[in-house]
XYZ file of C-alpha atoms in Angstrom:
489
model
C -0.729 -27.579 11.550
C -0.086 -29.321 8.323
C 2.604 -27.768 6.079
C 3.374 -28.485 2.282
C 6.889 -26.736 1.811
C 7.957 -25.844 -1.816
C 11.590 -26.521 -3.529
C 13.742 -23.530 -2.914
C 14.237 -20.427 -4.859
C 17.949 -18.981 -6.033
C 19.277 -17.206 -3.080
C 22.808 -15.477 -2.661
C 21.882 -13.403 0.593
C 24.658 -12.842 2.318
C 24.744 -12.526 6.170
C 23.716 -8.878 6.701
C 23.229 -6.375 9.620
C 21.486 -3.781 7.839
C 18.673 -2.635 9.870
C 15.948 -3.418 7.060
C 17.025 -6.785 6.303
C 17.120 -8.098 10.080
C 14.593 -8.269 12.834
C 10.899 -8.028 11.723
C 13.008 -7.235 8.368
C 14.152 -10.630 8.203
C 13.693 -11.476 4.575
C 11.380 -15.265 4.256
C 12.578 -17.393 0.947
C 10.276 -20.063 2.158
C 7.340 -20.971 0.338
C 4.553 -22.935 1.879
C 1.169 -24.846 1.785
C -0.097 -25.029 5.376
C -3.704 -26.542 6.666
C -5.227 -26.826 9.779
C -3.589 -24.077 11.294
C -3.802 -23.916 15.409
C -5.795 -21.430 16.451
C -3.958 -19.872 19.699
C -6.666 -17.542 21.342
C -10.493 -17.316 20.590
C -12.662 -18.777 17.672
C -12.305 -18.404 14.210
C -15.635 -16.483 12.948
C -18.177 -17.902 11.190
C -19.287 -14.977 9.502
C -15.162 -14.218 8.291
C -15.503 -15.503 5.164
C -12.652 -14.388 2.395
C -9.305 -14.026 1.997
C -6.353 -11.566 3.866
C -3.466 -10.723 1.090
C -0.276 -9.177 2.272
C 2.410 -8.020 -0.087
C 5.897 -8.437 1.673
C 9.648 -7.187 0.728
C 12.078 -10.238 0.638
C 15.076 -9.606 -0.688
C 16.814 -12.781 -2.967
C 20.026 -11.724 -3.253
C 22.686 -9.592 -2.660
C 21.675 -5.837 -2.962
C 23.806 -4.272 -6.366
C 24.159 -1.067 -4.295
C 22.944 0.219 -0.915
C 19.724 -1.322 -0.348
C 16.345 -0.100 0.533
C 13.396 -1.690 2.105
C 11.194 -0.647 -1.014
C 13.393 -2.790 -3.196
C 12.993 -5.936 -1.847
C 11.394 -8.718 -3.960
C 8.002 -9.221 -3.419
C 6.119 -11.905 -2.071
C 2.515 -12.236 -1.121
C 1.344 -13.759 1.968
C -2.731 -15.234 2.024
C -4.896 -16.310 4.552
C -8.300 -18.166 3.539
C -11.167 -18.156 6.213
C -14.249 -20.265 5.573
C -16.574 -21.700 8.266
C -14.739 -21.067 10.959
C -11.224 -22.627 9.439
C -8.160 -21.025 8.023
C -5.867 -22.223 5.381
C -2.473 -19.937 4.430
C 0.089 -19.912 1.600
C 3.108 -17.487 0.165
C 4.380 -17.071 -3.129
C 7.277 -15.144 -4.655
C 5.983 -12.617 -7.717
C 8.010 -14.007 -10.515
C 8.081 -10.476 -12.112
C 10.377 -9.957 -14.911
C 13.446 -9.073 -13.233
C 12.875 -11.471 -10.644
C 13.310 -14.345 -12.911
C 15.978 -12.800 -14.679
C 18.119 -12.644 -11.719
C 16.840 -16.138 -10.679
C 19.021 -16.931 -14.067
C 21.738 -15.206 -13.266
C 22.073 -15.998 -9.548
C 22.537 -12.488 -8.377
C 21.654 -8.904 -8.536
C 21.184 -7.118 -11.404
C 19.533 -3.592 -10.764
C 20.550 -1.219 -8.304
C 17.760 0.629 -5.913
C 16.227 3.637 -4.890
C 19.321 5.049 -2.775
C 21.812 4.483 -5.655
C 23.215 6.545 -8.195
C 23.412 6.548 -11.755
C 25.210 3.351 -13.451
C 24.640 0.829 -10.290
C 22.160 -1.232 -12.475
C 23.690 -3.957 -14.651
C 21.178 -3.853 -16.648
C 18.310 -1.092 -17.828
C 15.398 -0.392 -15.416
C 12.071 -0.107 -14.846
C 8.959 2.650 -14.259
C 9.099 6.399 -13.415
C 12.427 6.047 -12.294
C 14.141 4.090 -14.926
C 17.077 2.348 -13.040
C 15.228 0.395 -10.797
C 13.935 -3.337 -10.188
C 10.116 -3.593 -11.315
C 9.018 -6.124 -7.640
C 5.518 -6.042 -7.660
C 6.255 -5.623 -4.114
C 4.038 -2.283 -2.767
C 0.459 -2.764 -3.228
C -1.971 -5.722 -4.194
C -5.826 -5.119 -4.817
C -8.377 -7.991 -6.173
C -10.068 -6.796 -8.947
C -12.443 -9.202 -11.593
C -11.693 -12.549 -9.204
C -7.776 -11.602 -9.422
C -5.021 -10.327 -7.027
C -2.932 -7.647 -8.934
C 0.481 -7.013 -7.129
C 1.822 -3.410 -8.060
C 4.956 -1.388 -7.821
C 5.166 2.157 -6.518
C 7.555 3.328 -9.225
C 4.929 2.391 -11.841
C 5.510 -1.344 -13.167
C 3.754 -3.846 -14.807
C 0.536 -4.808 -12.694
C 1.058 -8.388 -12.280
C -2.131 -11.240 -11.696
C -1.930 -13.717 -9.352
C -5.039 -16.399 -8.199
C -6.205 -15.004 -5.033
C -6.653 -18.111 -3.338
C -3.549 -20.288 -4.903
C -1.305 -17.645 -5.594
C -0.253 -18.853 -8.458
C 1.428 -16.517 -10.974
C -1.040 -15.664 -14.126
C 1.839 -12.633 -15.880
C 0.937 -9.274 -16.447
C -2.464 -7.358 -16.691
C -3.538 -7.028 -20.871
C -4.822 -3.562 -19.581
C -1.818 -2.626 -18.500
C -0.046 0.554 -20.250
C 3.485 0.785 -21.739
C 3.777 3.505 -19.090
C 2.987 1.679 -16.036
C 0.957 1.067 -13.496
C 1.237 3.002 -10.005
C 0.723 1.405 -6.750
C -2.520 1.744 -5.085
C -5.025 1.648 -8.027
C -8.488 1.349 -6.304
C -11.558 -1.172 -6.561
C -15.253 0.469 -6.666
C -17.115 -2.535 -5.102
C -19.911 -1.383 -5.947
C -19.557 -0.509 -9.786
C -17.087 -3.063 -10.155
C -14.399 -0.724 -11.788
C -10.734 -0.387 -11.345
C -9.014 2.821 -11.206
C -5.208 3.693 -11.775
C -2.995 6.340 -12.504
C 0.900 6.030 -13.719
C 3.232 8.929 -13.727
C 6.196 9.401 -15.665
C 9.562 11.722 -16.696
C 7.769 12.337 -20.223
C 4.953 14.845 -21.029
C 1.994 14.926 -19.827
C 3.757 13.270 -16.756
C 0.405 11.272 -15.805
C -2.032 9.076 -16.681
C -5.126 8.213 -15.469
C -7.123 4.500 -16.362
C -10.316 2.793 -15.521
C -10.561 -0.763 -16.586
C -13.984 -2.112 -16.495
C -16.085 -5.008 -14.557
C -14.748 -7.732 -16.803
C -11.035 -6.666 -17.159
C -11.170 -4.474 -20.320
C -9.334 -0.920 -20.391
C -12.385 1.714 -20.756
C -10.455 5.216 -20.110
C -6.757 6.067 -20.871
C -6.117 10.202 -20.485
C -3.266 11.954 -19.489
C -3.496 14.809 -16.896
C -1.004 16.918 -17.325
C 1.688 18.120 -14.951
C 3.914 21.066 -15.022
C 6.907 18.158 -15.269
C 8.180 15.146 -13.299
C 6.522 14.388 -10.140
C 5.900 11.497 -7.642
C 2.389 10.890 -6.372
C 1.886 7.892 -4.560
C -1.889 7.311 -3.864
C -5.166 8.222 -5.527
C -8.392 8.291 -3.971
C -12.365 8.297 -5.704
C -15.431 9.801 -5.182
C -18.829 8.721 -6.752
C -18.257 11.146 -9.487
C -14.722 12.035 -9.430
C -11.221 10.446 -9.370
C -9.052 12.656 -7.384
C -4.992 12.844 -8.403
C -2.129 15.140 -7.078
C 0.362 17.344 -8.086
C 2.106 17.700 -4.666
C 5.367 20.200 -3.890
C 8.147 17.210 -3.143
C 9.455 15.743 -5.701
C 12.771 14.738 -8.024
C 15.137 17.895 -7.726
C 15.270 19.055 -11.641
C 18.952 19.955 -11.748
C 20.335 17.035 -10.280
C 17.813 14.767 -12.416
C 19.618 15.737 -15.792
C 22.730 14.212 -14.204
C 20.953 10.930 -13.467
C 20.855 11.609 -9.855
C 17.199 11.204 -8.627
C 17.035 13.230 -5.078
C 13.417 14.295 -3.644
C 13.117 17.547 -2.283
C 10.713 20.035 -0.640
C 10.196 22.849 -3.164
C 8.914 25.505 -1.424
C 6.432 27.907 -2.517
C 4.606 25.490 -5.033
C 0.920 24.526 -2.993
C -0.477 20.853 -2.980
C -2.717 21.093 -6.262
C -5.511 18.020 -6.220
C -7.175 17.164 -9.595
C -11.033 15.657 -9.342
C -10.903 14.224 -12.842
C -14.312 12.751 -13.890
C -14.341 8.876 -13.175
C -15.535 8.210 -17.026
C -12.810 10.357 -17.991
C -12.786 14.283 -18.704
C -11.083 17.417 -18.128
C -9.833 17.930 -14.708
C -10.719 20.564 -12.593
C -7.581 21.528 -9.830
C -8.056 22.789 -6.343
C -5.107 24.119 -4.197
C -3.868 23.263 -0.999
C -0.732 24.144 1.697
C 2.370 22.513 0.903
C 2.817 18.553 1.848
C 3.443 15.356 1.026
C 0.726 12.602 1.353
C 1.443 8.720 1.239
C -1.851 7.059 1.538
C -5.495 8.607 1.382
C -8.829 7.008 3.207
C -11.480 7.867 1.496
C -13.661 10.868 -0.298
C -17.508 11.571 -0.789
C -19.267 13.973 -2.057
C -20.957 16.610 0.411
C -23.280 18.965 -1.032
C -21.317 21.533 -3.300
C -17.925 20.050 -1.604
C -15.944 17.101 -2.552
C -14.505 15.515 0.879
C -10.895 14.139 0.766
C -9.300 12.434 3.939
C -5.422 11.521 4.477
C -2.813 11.712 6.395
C -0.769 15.060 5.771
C 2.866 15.102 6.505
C 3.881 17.843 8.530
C 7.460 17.403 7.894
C 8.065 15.873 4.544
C 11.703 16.377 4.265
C 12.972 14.988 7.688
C 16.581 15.742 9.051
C 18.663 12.403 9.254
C 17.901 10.786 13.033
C 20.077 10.798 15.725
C 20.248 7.891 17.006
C 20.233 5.223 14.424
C 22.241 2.489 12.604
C 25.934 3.806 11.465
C 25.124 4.828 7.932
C 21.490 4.597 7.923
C 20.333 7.625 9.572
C 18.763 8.878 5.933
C 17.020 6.016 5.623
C 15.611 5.709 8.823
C 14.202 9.211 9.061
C 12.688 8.804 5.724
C 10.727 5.642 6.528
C 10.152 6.866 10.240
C 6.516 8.176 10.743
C 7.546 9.952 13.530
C 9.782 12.283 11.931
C 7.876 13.475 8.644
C 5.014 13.687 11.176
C 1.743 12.194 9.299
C -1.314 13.205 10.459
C -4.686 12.352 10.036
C -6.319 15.593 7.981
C -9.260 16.311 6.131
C -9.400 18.365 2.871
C -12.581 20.225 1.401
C -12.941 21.225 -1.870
C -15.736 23.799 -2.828
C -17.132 23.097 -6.523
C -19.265 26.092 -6.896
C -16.291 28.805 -5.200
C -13.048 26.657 -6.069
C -11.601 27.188 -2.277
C -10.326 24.843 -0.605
C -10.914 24.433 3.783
C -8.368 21.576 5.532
C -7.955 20.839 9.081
C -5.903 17.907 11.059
C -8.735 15.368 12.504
C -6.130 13.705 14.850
C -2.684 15.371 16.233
C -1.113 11.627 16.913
C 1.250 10.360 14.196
C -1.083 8.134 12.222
C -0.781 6.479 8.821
C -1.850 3.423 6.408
C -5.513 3.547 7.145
C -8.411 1.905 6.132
C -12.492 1.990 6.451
C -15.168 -0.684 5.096
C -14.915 -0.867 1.418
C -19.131 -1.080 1.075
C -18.588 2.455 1.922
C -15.973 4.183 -0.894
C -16.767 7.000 -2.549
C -19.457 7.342 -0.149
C -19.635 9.264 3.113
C -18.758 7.025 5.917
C -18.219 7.136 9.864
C -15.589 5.307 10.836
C -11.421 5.097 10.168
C -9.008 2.897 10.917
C -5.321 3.669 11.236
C -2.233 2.528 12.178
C 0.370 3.727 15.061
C 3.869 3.401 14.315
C 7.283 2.352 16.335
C 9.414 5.945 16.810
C 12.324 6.021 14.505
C 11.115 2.447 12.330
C 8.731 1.593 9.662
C 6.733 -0.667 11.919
C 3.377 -0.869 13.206
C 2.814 -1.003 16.747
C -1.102 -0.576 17.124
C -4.184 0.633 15.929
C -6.641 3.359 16.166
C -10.535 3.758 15.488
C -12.102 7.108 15.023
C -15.458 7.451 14.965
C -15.166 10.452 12.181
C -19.227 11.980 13.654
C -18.213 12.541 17.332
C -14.435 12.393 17.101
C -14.004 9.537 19.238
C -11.449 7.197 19.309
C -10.414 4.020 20.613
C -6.433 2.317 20.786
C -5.211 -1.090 20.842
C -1.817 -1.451 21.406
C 0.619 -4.461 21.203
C 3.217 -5.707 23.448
C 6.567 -4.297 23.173
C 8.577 -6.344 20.214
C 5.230 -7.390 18.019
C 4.493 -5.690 15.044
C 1.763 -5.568 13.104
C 0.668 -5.601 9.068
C -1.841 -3.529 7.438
C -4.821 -4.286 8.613
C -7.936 -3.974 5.880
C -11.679 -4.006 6.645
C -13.809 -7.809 6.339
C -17.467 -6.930 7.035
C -19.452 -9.431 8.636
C -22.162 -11.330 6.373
C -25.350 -9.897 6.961
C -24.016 -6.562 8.530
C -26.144 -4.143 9.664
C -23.811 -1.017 10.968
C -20.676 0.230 8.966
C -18.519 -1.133 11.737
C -20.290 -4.843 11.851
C -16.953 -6.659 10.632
C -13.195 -7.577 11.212
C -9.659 -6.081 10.672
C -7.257 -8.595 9.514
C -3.317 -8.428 10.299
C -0.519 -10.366 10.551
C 1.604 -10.193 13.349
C 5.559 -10.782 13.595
C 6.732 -11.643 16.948
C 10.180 -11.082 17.815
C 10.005 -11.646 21.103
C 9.294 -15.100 19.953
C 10.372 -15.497 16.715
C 6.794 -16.475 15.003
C 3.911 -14.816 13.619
C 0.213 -15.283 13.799
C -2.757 -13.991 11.913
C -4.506 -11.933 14.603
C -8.763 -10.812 13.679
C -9.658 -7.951 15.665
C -13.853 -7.390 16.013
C -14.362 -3.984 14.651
C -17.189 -2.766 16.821
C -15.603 -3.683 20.027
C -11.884 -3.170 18.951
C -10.910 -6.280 20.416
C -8.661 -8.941 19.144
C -11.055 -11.942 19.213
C -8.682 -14.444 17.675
C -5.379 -15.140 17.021
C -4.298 -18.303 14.723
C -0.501 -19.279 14.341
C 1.561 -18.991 11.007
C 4.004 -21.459 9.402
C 7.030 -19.491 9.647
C 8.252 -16.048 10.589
C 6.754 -13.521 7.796
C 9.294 -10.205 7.026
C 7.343 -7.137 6.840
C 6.103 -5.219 4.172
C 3.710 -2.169 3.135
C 0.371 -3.278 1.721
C -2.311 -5.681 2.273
C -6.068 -6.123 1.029
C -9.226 -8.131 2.157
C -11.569 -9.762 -0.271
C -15.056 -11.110 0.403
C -15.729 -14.309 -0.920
C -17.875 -12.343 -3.907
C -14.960 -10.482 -4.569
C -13.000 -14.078 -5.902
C -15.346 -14.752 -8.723
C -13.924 -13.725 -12.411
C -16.153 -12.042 -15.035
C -15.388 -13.448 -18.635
C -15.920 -10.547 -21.308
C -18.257 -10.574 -23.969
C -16.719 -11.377 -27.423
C -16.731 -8.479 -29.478
């Protein structure tokens, strides 16, 4: 392996032994070029022919307050594979905020545990006190990587296959941009949505084949509230208004505390995808992180996700002194995600939901050819009790409820792992999922390529350094790195 290692960012990291900031938390500062990377089991495909992004926490310095995982600074990690080689390289986002504290040599904005007045300096999306990262989400969209922040930052652009830093989106709105705005493949189009403390509380956006803003609405909310995910259909855009959100009294104080408010449902707006009025479905109480995908069936639009059971967990038991809050709220196990299936009926308005899997599932992911459409097969991830870690896969055939498991060894953990279909494929699970492995066992990670069909891993292919883990990640076909120039007008 050949490595080209870059002068050193500002750090003033002090030694730590927080539970997210050691272990497979171990922030990286390192940034790398590396080449001819060993491949330590199988072959590299042939037919793998793109490039893996995975957006990383990696905190710089010194958290202002308590810290949280989600406020780390954020750093993508990419993989290249083309005839049967891979080439990898990391960058830092140099947001905003990150360069200003890269001047200052410190912290300067508290995070999402802290109270009122622990910022030194105003902050940033829905929230208003915190750090705008770029650290949550990344999509490629128009030949461009687009790193977002789940509080509703700037989206910012990098060059999918240098990395390098190209600022902020021109599309962008003053409000925001949520994580997890979605890429229609097959029309091209970006969708987003924002959300806000300010009337009408949410937008939605669509932002065209060549980068230009085509649809701007707001869809109005009953007040503040925290969605997380959106999902499409062919025809609609689906949003939610869901029951756990910012307790109102506290709020006016400053303090921002999420709560369960019982009695409100889950309400789901399919807004037209060239913008319209929205038409809202209800559903029981929950919380959703992350949605698969939706299709239209008939007179019913199909929604799948993973539905938390138990969105407001009690603090663990067993866990770090002074973390037990934390942990519970980033532990899969205890808010209990499963994976679920929502039905809503255009011609009677009713909605019909049922659980498609009782394990505790989350962070999935299905071939991209195949959003908005109907589709067969999911891909999810299994989770570490009592951690935000990944400790294996699962494959359901969604037809005949099948499923298949891989699971890794005890002390490797696993990234997101996003769909690559083969060139030339003929079935909907002729492809690759991509991940990144951290190995504490051993102190390295590796790229690992599992064969879809089989749910194997085929190949594994060793990193530079250690990588820190992270939420989000995102595979793009070599057709998805070319960049449309608009028209003049």
């Amino acid at each position: 392996m050949k490595v080209d290692r870059l002068p050193k960012v500002r750090t003033s990291l002090s030694p730590t032994n927080h539970p997210y900031m050691t272990g497979a938390w171990t922030p990286l500062h390192e940034e790398v070029n590396a080449w001819d990377l060993e491949v330590l089991e199988g072959a590299i495909p042939a037919d793998l022919d793109g490039v893996y992004l995975r957006n990383t926490e990696n905190p710089v310095h010194d958290p202002v307050g308590r810290y949280h995982p989600f406020d780390g600074d954020g750093m993508v990690h990419a993989i290249e594979f083309k005839g049967g080689e891979a080439a990898y390289r990391n960058r830092f986002i140099r947001t905003r905020c990150f360069e200003a504290e890269q001047e200052a040599g410190q912290g300067l904005w508290g995070g999402l545990m802290d109270g009122p007045g622990t910022s030194k300096l105003p902050g940033f999306g829905a929230h208003g006190g915190l750090k705008d990262t770029a650290s949550t989400d990344i999509v490629v969209h128009n030949g461009e990587a687009i790193a977002t922040f789940y509080q509703c930052g700037e989206a910012y652009r990098l060059d999918p296959l240098t990395l390098e830093n190209l600022g902020v989106a021109a599309w962008a709105p003053l409000e925001g941009v949520s994580a997890h705005p979605k890429v229609d493949e097959a029309t091209g189009q970006l969708m987003f949505f924002n959300y806000s403390k300010t009337w009408p509380y949410m937008h939605y956006g669509v932002v065209d084949p060549s980068g230009k803003r085509s649809v701007y609405q707001g869809v109005p909310l009953p007040g503040p509230r925290l969605p997380h995910d959106m999902a499409f259909s062919s025809k609609y855009a689906i949003l939610n208004d869901l029951p756990v959100f910012w307790d109102q009294d506290l709020m006016a104080k400053g303090v921002h505390a999420v709560r369960l408010h019982k009695g409100l449902p889950s309400r789901f707006a399919l807004v037209p995808r060239e913008g319209g009025e929205p038409r809202w479905f209800e559903a029981q109480p929950t919380y959703v992180l992350h949605w698969l995908n939706a299709y239209e069936d008939g007179d019913e639009v199909v929604l799948d996700g993973y539905f938390q059971e138990n969105p407001i967990p009690r603090p663990l038991e067993i866990a770090p002194e002074g973390h037990s809050h934390l942990m519970a709220y980033l532990d899969e196990h205890s808010f209990c995600s499963k994976l679920h299936r929502w039905r809503f009926n255009l011609a009677t308005g009713e909605t019909s939901e049922k659980h498609l899997d009782e394990r505790v599932l989350e962070f999935g992911m299905f071939n991209p050819k195949y959003a908005g459409k109907p589709y067969r097969y999911a891909y999810s991830t299994t989770s570490k009790p009592g951690w935000f870690l990944f400790n294996g896969f699962v494959k359901h055939d969604l037809e005949t409820g099948e499923s298949w498991e891989i699971k890794l060894p005890e002390g490797v953990y696993a990234s997101e792992a996003p769909f690559a279909p083969k060139a030339g494929a003929v079935d909907e699970d002729d492809g690759y999922l991509v991940s990144f492995l951290i190995d504490e066992n051993r102190g390295t990670s590796e790229c690992a390529i599992v064969d879809a069909k089989t749910f194997q891993i085929v190949c594994r292919v060793a990193l530079p350094h250690k990588l820190s883990s992270g939420t989000h990640s995102v595979w793009a076909g070599r057709e998805m790195l070319t960049r449309v120039i608009p028209e003049a007008s």
